[in-house]
Coordinates of C-alpha atoms and ligand atoms in Angstrom, one line a residue:
M1 CA 10.9 8.4 -2.7
E2 CA 14.1 10.2 -2.1
A3 CA 16.9 9.3 0.3
A4 CA 16.0 9.3 3.9
L5 CA 16.3 12.3 6.1
T6 CA 19.4 11.7 8.2
T7 CA 18.2 13.8 11.0
D8 CA 15.3 11.5 11.7
V9 CA 17.0 8.8 13.7
L10 CA 15.8 6.0 15.9
V11 CA 18.2 4.3 18.3
V12 CA 17.2 0.7 18.7
H13 CA 18.6 -1.6 21.4
G14 CA 17.8 -4.9 19.9
G15 CA 17.9 -8.5 20.9
S16 CA 14.6 -8.8 22.9
P17 CA 11.3 -10.3 21.8
L18 CA 8.4 -8.0 21.1
R19 CA 5.5 -8.8 23.3
G20 CA 2.2 -7.2 23.8
Q21 CA -0.8 -5.7 22.0
I22 CA -1.2 -3.0 19.4
R23 CA -4.0 -2.0 17.1
V24 CA -4.3 -1.5 13.4
R25 CA -6.7 0.9 11.8
G26 CA -8.1 1.3 8.2
A27 CA -5.8 0.2 5.4
K28 CA -3.6 3.0 4.1
N29 CA -4.1 1.7 0.5
L30 CA -7.9 1.9 0.8
V31 CA -8.3 5.0 3.0
S32 CA -6.3 7.3 0.6
K33 CA -8.5 6.1 -2.3
A34 CA -11.7 6.4 -0.3
M35 CA -10.8 10.1 0.4
V36 CA -10.4 10.7 -3.4
A37 CA -13.8 9.0 -4.0
A38 CA -15.5 11.5 -1.7
L39 CA -14.8 14.1 -4.4
L40 CA -17.3 12.3 -6.6
G41 CA -20.3 12.8 -4.3
D42 CA -22.9 15.6 -4.4
T43 CA -23.2 15.3 -0.6
P44 CA -20.7 14.9 2.3
S45 CA -18.9 11.6 3.0
R46 CA -17.7 10.2 6.3
L47 CA -14.8 7.8 6.9
Y48 CA -14.0 6.0 10.2
D49 CA -10.8 4.5 11.5
V50 CA -8.5 6.7 9.4
P51 CA -4.9 6.2 10.5
A52 CA -2.8 9.3 11.4
I53 CA -0.2 8.8 8.7
R54 CA 1.6 11.1 6.3
D55 CA -0.2 9.7 3.2
V56 CA -3.5 10.7 4.7
E57 CA -2.2 14.2 5.4
I58 CA -1.1 14.6 1.8
V59 CA -4.4 13.5 0.3
R60 CA -6.3 15.7 2.8
G61 CA -4.1 18.7 1.7
L62 CA -4.9 18.0 -2.0
L63 CA -8.6 17.7 -1.4
E64 CA -8.6 21.0 0.6
L65 CA -6.8 22.7 -2.3
H66 CA -9.6 21.6 -4.5
G67 CA -12.3 23.2 -2.2
V68 CA -13.3 20.0 -0.3
R69 CA -14.0 20.9 3.3
V70 CA -12.3 18.2 5.4
T71 CA -13.2 18.1 9.1
D72 CA -12.2 15.8 12.0
G73 CA -15.1 14.0 13.5
E74 CA -15.9 13.3 17.2
L75 CA -14.2 9.9 17.3
P76 CA -10.5 9.6 16.8
G77 CA -9.8 8.6 13.1
E78 CA -13.2 10.0 11.9
L79 CA -13.0 12.4 8.9
S80 CA -15.8 14.1 7.0
F81 CA -15.5 15.5 3.5
D82 CA -17.9 18.1 2.0
P83 CA -17.4 18.3 -1.8
S84 CA -20.1 20.9 -2.4
N85 CA -17.6 23.6 -3.5
V86 CA -15.1 21.7 -5.6
E87 CA -13.0 24.2 -7.6
R88 CA -9.9 24.3 -9.7
A89 CA -6.7 24.5 -7.6
N90 CA -3.8 26.7 -8.2
V91 CA -1.0 24.8 -10.0
D92 CA 1.7 26.2 -7.8
E93 CA -0.1 25.1 -4.7
I94 CA -0.7 21.6 -6.1
N95 CA 2.9 21.4 -7.0
V96 CA 3.9 21.7 -3.3
H97 CA 2.7 18.0 -3.2
A98 CA 4.9 17.0 -6.2
G99 CA 6.9 13.9 -5.5
S100 CA 5.1 13.2 -2.2
S101 CA 2.8 10.3 -3.1
R102 CA 1.2 8.3 -5.9
I103 CA -2.4 9.1 -5.0
P104 CA -2.7 12.4 -7.0
I105 CA -2.9 10.4 -10.2
L106 CA -6.3 9.1 -8.9
F107 CA -7.8 12.6 -8.8
C108 CA -8.1 12.5 -12.7
G109 CA -11.6 10.9 -13.0
P110 CA -13.3 12.8 -10.1
L111 CA -11.8 16.2 -11.2
L112 CA -12.7 15.6 -14.9
H113 CA -16.3 14.9 -13.9
K114 CA -16.6 17.8 -11.5
L115 CA -14.5 20.4 -13.3
G116 CA -13.7 19.1 -16.8
H117 CA -10.1 19.6 -16.0
A118 CA -7.4 18.0 -13.8
F119 CA -3.9 19.0 -13.1
I120 CA -1.7 16.2 -11.7
P121 CA 1.7 17.0 -10.1
D122 CA 4.7 14.8 -10.5
L123 CA 4.1 11.6 -8.5
G124 CA 6.2 10.3 -5.7
G125 CA 5.9 7.0 -3.8
C126 CA 8.6 4.4 -3.0
N127 CA 11.5 3.8 -5.4
I128 CA 10.9 0.1 -5.9
G129 CA 10.7 0.1 -9.7
G130 CA 10.0 2.3 -12.6
R131 CA 6.3 2.6 -11.6
P132 CA 5.0 4.0 -14.9
I133 CA 1.5 5.3 -15.3
D134 CA 1.0 4.3 -18.9
F135 CA -2.0 2.1 -18.1
H136 CA -3.7 4.9 -16.3
L137 CA -3.2 7.4 -19.2
Q138 CA -4.1 4.9 -21.9
A139 CA -7.4 4.0 -20.1
L140 CA -8.3 7.7 -19.6
R141 CA -7.5 8.5 -23.2
E142 CA -9.8 5.6 -24.3
M143 CA -12.5 7.2 -22.2
G144 CA -12.1 10.5 -24.0
A145 CA -9.5 12.4 -21.9
V146 CA -6.9 14.6 -23.5
V147 CA -3.6 14.4 -21.7
D148 CA -1.0 17.1 -22.1
K149 CA 2.4 16.5 -20.4
T150 CA 3.7 19.8 -19.3
P151 CA 7.1 20.4 -17.5
S152 CA 5.3 20.8 -14.2
G153 CA 2.8 17.9 -14.4
L154 CA -0.1 16.5 -16.4
D155 CA -2.8 18.8 -17.7
I156 CA -5.9 16.7 -18.5
T157 CA -9.2 17.7 -20.0
A158 CA -12.3 15.9 -21.3
P159 CA -13.8 18.1 -23.9
N160 CA -16.8 15.8 -24.5
G161 CA -16.9 14.2 -21.0
L162 CA -15.8 10.7 -20.2
Q163 CA -17.3 7.8 -22.1
G164 CA -17.6 4.1 -21.1
T165 CA -15.1 1.9 -22.9
K166 CA -13.7 -1.7 -23.2
F167 CA -10.2 -1.8 -21.8
E168 CA -7.8 -4.7 -21.0
L169 CA -5.0 -4.0 -18.6
P170 CA -1.6 -5.5 -19.7
Y171 CA -1.1 -6.3 -16.0
P172 CA -3.6 -6.3 -13.1
S173 CA -2.4 -3.0 -11.7
V174 CA -4.0 -1.9 -8.5
G175 CA -3.7 1.8 -9.3
A176 CA -4.9 1.6 -12.9
T177 CA -7.9 -0.5 -11.8
E178 CA -8.8 2.2 -9.3
Q179 CA -8.3 4.8 -11.9
V180 CA -10.8 3.2 -14.2
L181 CA -13.3 2.7 -11.4
L182 CA -13.1 6.3 -10.3
A183 CA -13.5 7.5 -13.9
A184 CA -16.1 5.1 -15.1
V185 CA -18.6 5.4 -12.3
R186 CA -19.8 8.7 -13.7
A187 CA -18.9 8.2 -17.4
H188 CA -21.6 8.0 -20.1
G189 CA -22.3 4.3 -20.8
V190 CA -20.8 1.0 -19.7
T191 CA -17.1 0.3 -19.1
E192 CA -15.7 -3.2 -19.2
L193 CA -12.3 -3.6 -17.6
R194 CA -10.5 -6.8 -18.2
N195 CA -7.5 -8.2 -16.3
A196 CA -8.4 -6.0 -13.4
A197 CA -6.8 -6.1 -10.0
V198 CA -9.0 -7.6 -7.3
E199 CA -7.2 -6.8 -4.1
P200 CA -9.4 -6.5 -1.0
E201 CA -8.7 -2.8 -0.9
I202 CA -10.2 -2.6 -4.4
M203 CA -13.3 -4.6 -3.3
D204 CA -13.6 -2.1 -0.4
L205 CA -13.4 0.8 -2.8
I206 CA -16.1 -0.8 -4.9
A207 CA -18.2 -1.2 -1.8
I208 CA -17.8 2.6 -1.1
L209 CA -18.7 3.5 -4.7
Q210 CA -21.8 1.2 -4.5
K211 CA -22.8 3.1 -1.3
M212 CA -22.5 6.3 -3.4
G213 CA -24.9 4.9 -6.0
A214 CA -22.5 3.4 -8.5
I215 CA -23.4 0.2 -10.4
I216 CA -20.3 -2.1 -10.5
N217 CA -20.4 -5.8 -11.3
V218 CA -17.3 -7.9 -10.5
H219 CA -17.3 -11.0 -12.8
T220 CA -15.1 -14.0 -12.7
D221 CA -11.7 -13.9 -14.4
R222 CA -10.8 -10.4 -13.4
V223 CA -13.5 -8.7 -15.3
I224 CA -15.2 -5.6 -13.8
E225 CA -18.2 -3.9 -15.5
I226 CA -19.2 -0.4 -14.5
E227 CA -22.5 1.2 -15.6
G228 CA -22.0 4.9 -15.5
V229 CA -24.6 7.0 -13.5
D230 CA -25.3 10.7 -13.6
R231 CA -25.0 11.4 -9.9
L232 CA -23.3 10.0 -6.9
R233 CA -24.1 10.8 -3.2
G234 CA -21.7 10.8 -0.2
Y235 CA -20.9 7.6 1.7
T236 CA -20.3 6.6 5.3
H237 CA -17.7 3.8 5.6
R238 CA -15.5 1.9 8.0
P239 CA -12.5 0.7 6.0
I240 CA -11.0 -2.8 6.0
P241 CA -8.0 -3.1 8.4
D242 CA -4.5 -2.6 7.2
R243 CA -3.3 -6.1 6.2
I244 CA 0.2 -4.8 5.3
E245 CA 0.7 -3.3 8.8
T246 CA -0.7 -6.4 10.3
A247 CA 1.8 -8.6 8.5
S248 CA 4.6 -6.3 9.4
W249 CA 4.0 -6.7 13.1
A250 CA 3.4 -10.5 12.6
A251 CA 6.9 -10.7 10.9
A252 CA 8.4 -8.6 13.8
A253 CA 7.0 -11.1 16.3
L254 CA 8.5 -14.0 14.4
A255 CA 11.9 -12.4 13.8
T256 CA 12.3 -11.3 17.4
G257 CA 11.0 -14.6 18.9
G258 CA 8.1 -12.6 20.4
D259 CA 4.3 -12.6 20.7
V260 CA 2.2 -9.8 19.3
Y261 CA -1.6 -9.4 19.4
V262 CA -2.8 -7.2 16.5
Q263 CA -6.2 -5.9 17.5
G264 CA -8.3 -5.1 14.4
A265 CA -6.5 -7.6 12.1
R266 CA -8.8 -9.7 9.9
Q267 CA -8.2 -13.2 8.7
A268 CA -10.1 -12.9 5.4
D269 CA -7.7 -10.6 3.7
M270 CA -4.6 -12.4 4.9
M271 CA -5.1 -16.1 4.0
T272 CA -2.0 -16.3 1.8
F273 CA 0.1 -14.6 4.4
L274 CA -1.2 -16.9 7.2
N275 CA -0.4 -20.0 5.1
L276 CA 3.2 -18.9 4.7
Y277 CA 3.4 -18.0 8.3
T278 CA 2.4 -21.5 9.3
K279 CA 4.9 -23.0 6.8
V280 CA 7.8 -21.0 8.3
G281 CA 6.8 -22.2 11.7
G282 CA 5.0 -19.2 13.1
A283 CA 1.8 -19.6 15.2
F284 CA -1.3 -17.5 15.1
D285 CA -4.7 -17.4 16.8
I286 CA -7.7 -15.7 15.4
D287 CA -10.3 -13.9 17.5
D288 CA -13.1 -12.9 15.1
S289 CA -15.3 -11.2 17.5
P290 CA -16.1 -7.5 16.6
T291 CA -13.3 -6.2 18.8
G292 CA -11.0 -9.1 18.0
G293 CA -7.8 -9.5 16.1
I294 CA -5.0 -11.9 15.4
R295 CA -2.3 -13.0 17.8
F296 CA 1.0 -13.9 16.1
W297 CA 3.9 -15.6 18.0
H298 CA 7.1 -17.6 17.7
P299 CA 6.2 -21.0 19.3
G300 CA 9.9 -21.9 19.9
G301 CA 12.1 -24.3 18.0
E302 CA 13.6 -23.7 14.6
L303 CA 11.9 -21.8 11.8
K304 CA 11.8 -23.5 8.4
A305 CA 13.0 -22.2 5.1
V306 CA 10.3 -21.6 2.5
L307 CA 9.7 -20.6 -1.1
L308 CA 8.0 -17.1 -1.3
E309 CA 6.8 -15.7 -4.6
T310 CA 5.0 -12.4 -4.6
D311 CA 2.0 -11.9 -6.8
V312 CA -1.2 -9.9 -7.3
H313 CA -4.1 -10.9 -5.1
P314 CA -4.9 -13.6 -4.1
G315 CA -1.1 -14.2 -4.2
F316 CA 1.4 -13.3 -1.5
M317 CA 1.5 -9.4 -1.4
T318 CA 4.7 -7.7 -2.5
D319 CA 4.4 -5.5 0.6
W320 CA 4.5 -8.5 2.9
Q321 CA 7.8 -9.6 1.3
Q322 CA 10.3 -7.3 3.0
P323 CA 9.2 -7.8 6.6
M324 CA 9.0 -11.6 6.1
V325 CA 12.5 -11.8 4.7
V326 CA 13.8 -10.6 8.1
A327 CA 12.0 -13.5 9.7
L328 CA 13.4 -15.9 7.0
T329 CA 17.0 -14.9 8.0
Q330 CA 16.2 -16.9 11.2
A331 CA 14.9 -20.0 9.3
R332 CA 17.1 -23.1 8.9
G333 CA 18.0 -23.8 5.3
L334 CA 17.7 -21.9 2.0
S335 CA 14.6 -19.8 1.5
I336 CA 13.8 -18.5 -2.0
V337 CA 12.1 -15.2 -2.7
H338 CA 10.8 -14.3 -6.2
E339 CA 9.5 -10.7 -6.4
T340 CA 7.2 -10.6 -9.4
V341 CA 5.3 -7.3 -8.8
Y342 CA 8.1 -4.7 -8.7
E343 CA 11.4 -5.0 -10.5
R344 CA 13.6 -3.3 -7.9
R345 CA 12.3 -4.4 -4.5
L346 CA 15.3 -6.3 -3.1
G347 CA 17.9 -3.6 -2.8
Y348 CA 17.2 -3.4 1.0
T349 CA 18.7 -6.8 1.5
D350 CA 22.2 -5.2 1.4
A351 CA 21.5 -3.6 4.8
L352 CA 20.3 -7.0 6.2
N353 CA 23.6 -8.6 5.0
Q354 CA 25.5 -5.8 6.8
M355 CA 23.7 -7.0 9.9
G356 CA 24.8 -10.5 9.5
A357 CA 22.2 -12.1 7.2
T358 CA 23.3 -14.2 4.2
I359 CA 21.2 -13.1 1.2
Q360 CA 22.2 -13.5 -2.4
T361 CA 20.2 -11.8 -5.1
Y362 CA 19.7 -13.0 -8.7
R363 CA 18.4 -11.8 -12.0
E364 CA 16.8 -15.1 -12.8
C365 CA 13.2 -16.0 -11.9
L366 CA 13.9 -18.4 -9.0
G367 CA 11.0 -20.3 -7.6
G368 CA 9.4 -21.7 -10.8
T369 CA 7.0 -19.1 -12.1
P370 CA 8.4 -17.1 -15.0
C371 CA 7.6 -13.4 -14.6
R372 CA 7.8 -10.1 -16.5
F373 CA 11.3 -9.3 -15.1
G374 CA 13.2 -12.6 -15.9
R375 CA 14.2 -11.6 -19.4
R376 CA 14.8 -7.9 -18.6
N377 CA 17.8 -8.2 -16.4
F378 CA 16.3 -7.1 -13.1
T379 CA 17.6 -8.3 -9.8
H380 CA 14.4 -9.7 -8.5
S381 CA 15.0 -13.0 -6.8
A382 CA 16.9 -13.8 -3.6
V383 CA 18.2 -16.8 -1.7
I384 CA 18.4 -16.5 2.0
A385 CA 20.6 -18.9 3.9
G386 CA 19.7 -19.2 7.6
P387 CA 19.7 -19.1 10.5
S388 CA 22.0 -16.1 10.9
K389 CA 22.7 -14.2 14.0
L390 CA 21.8 -10.6 13.4
I391 CA 24.2 -8.0 14.8
A392 CA 23.5 -4.3 15.3
H393 CA 24.5 -2.0 12.4
D394 CA 23.5 1.5 11.5
V395 CA 21.1 1.6 8.5
V396 CA 19.5 4.2 6.3
I397 CA 15.9 3.5 5.3
P398 CA 15.3 3.5 1.5
D399 CA 11.5 3.2 1.4
L400 CA 8.4 2.5 3.5
R401 CA 8.3 -1.3 3.6
A402 CA 12.0 -1.9 3.4
G403 CA 12.3 0.7 6.2
F404 CA 10.0 -1.4 8.4
S405 CA 12.1 -4.5 7.6
H406 CA 15.3 -2.6 8.6
L407 CA 13.6 -1.7 11.9
I408 CA 12.6 -5.3 12.5
A409 CA 16.2 -6.4 11.8
A410 CA 17.5 -3.8 14.3
L411 CA 15.0 -5.1 16.9
A412 CA 16.1 -8.7 16.3
A413 CA 19.8 -7.9 16.3
E414 CA 22.1 -8.0 19.3
G415 CA 23.3 -4.6 20.3
T416 CA 22.4 -1.0 19.4
S417 CA 21.6 0.1 15.8
K418 CA 20.8 3.6 14.6
V419 CA 18.0 3.6 12.0
Y420 CA 18.1 6.7 9.9
G421 CA 15.2 8.2 8.0
V422 CA 12.3 6.8 10.1
E423 CA 10.2 9.7 8.7
L424 CA 9.5 7.4 5.7
I425 CA 7.9 4.8 8.0
R426 CA 5.4 7.5 9.1
R427 CA 4.0 7.5 5.6
G428 CA 2.3 4.2 6.3
Y429 CA 2.6 3.1 10.0
E430 CA 0.5 5.1 12.5
D431 CA 2.2 5.9 15.8
F432 CA 4.8 3.2 15.3
E433 CA 7.1 4.5 18.0
A434 CA 4.3 4.3 20.6
K435 CA 3.4 0.8 19.3
L436 CA 7.1 -0.3 19.7
A437 CA 7.1 1.0 23.3
A438 CA 3.8 -0.9 23.9
L439 CA 5.5 -4.1 22.7
G440 CA 8.4 -3.5 25.1
A441 CA 11.0 -2.5 22.5
S442 CA 13.9 -0.5 23.8
V443 CA 14.0 2.4 21.3
E444 CA 14.7 6.1 21.6
K445 CA 15.0 9.1 19.3
G446 CA 18.6 9.7 18.1
Ligands
EPU1 N1 2.4 -0.7 -13.8 C1 2.7 -0.4 -15.1 N2 2.0 0.7 -15.6 C2 1.0 1.3 -14.9 C3 0.7 0.9 -13.6 C4 1.4 -0.1 -13.1 O1 3.6 -0.9 -15.7 O2 0.4 2.2 -15.5 C5 3.2 -1.8 -13.1 C6 4.0 -1.3 -12.0 O3 5.2 -0.7 -12.5 C7 4.2 -2.5 -11.2 C8 2.9 -3.3 -11.3 O4 2.3 -2.7 -12.5 O5 5.3 -3.3 -11.7 C9 2.0 -3.2 -10.2 O6 1.7 -1.8 -9.9 P1 0.3 -1.3 -9.3 O7 -0.2 -0.3 -10.2 O8 -0.5 -2.5 -8.9 O9 0.8 -0.6 -7.9 P2 0.3 0.8 -7.3 O10 -1.1 0.9 -7.5 O11 1.2 1.9 -7.8 C10 -0.4 -0.1 -5.0 C11 0.1 0.1 -3.6 C12 1.4 -0.4 -3.3 C13 1.4 -1.9 -3.6 C14 0.9 -2.2 -5.0 C15 0.7 -3.7 -5.3 C16 -1.0 2.2 -3.1 C17 -0.9 3.7 -2.9 N3 0.1 1.6 -3.4 O12 0.6 0.5 -5.8 O13 1.7 -0.2 -2.0 O14 2.7 -2.5 -3.4 O15 -0.4 -1.5 -5.2 O16 -0.2 -4.2 -4.4 O17 -2.1 1.6 -3.0 C18 3.0 0.4 -0.1 O18 2.0 0.5 0.5 O19 4.2 0.5 0.4 C19 3.0 0.2 -1.6 C20 4.0 0.4 -2.4

């Protein structure tokens, strides 16, 4: 993701607790994949609770370019997809979406099945590491795809269709697991994927594919077995709630000494987060009725320093890290953060230091678990000394989750900060300005 737009500014008068109720909708990182899955069906699909975020607009645009008719339903957040006229899209038109998102890479399998050809523009997404797609391409090649790297993007064909295969991921990548699922469900024969990612969003995608007629078995030890079928039908689905957005508001409640009820949040996907929240000294209360959610609050007293190591599911999500680090600046003692999923996801801490935090970053694997980045000279660990009084400072948002952490820091800091580039936050947080207002934050457009 490129540098933030400096015209898109939020003026934040910080120093007051966030208090009130907001609602989360379907998970960004499931909804966008569910939209791609709709391409695979012979009949229309319907998705509920879709958040109005930029990433959804991008995927909708790409689907429409490929002839999928996307219509808004009667309920807010309801979208229908009619894939009966899927067609090749014009490369120039696809390229309008170059650099906007990472989702286009997941169009490979569905387009190869429907058209025998896929053109994938250059990918975007947050600049938090190299984010290669080698696992994706390796898996597709093993299934029979021919990948041609052209100056404008990837040109992919499958002269003999896609075949089931046995493939082991070098690392349990979320995107590569989804790639294999979306390609294997209609491939000839059985695909066995080893070292697969098993994030709740992936399980929900599997649930969608099963509704469509796919046969997918999730075995122990990260093994997923997919029996290819000839046809898939459309689905109707209500996605799992966004556990990253939920954690972001929970961290904001803690960092500002506030009390936030996140309607729609679900405990099952957030166990690891809730454990750490408790250890830091945050409080939560779960209402698991159908219209329930989770209330998160700062119960008073001092927060406690903790060790936080990010990991693939069921570990502590990398996307929970940045918002929680802001809360950790308020904890007494030395907190240790070890980021093991992305090699460059700590750069945002410079801005927190400018606001008065004391965060030192390291190349070593702090925290005890050696990871892929320790020997490769990446700054991927941090020590946070707290508590620190945060003071207003102007900041430029570097990426989606770091951006939300900057926003939380500005809300927690005494004084007025300008937060530049809030457009990036719109990629993943629906209506966040209205939600801030609902929580009593004093913010205005710059
Ligand atoms: N990786 C490779 N080669 C590949 C694919 C991945 O080396 O071919 C590496 C990556 O470089 C990274 C690690 O594997 O170090 C994990 O990457 P993964 O593929 O799991 O991430 P992703 O699918 O690109 C999704 C989410 C991210 C989230 C990660 C981890 C979407 C659109 N994005 O990314 O969400 O952090 O999984 O859970 O689903 C966000 O929402 O802000 C976000 C960045």
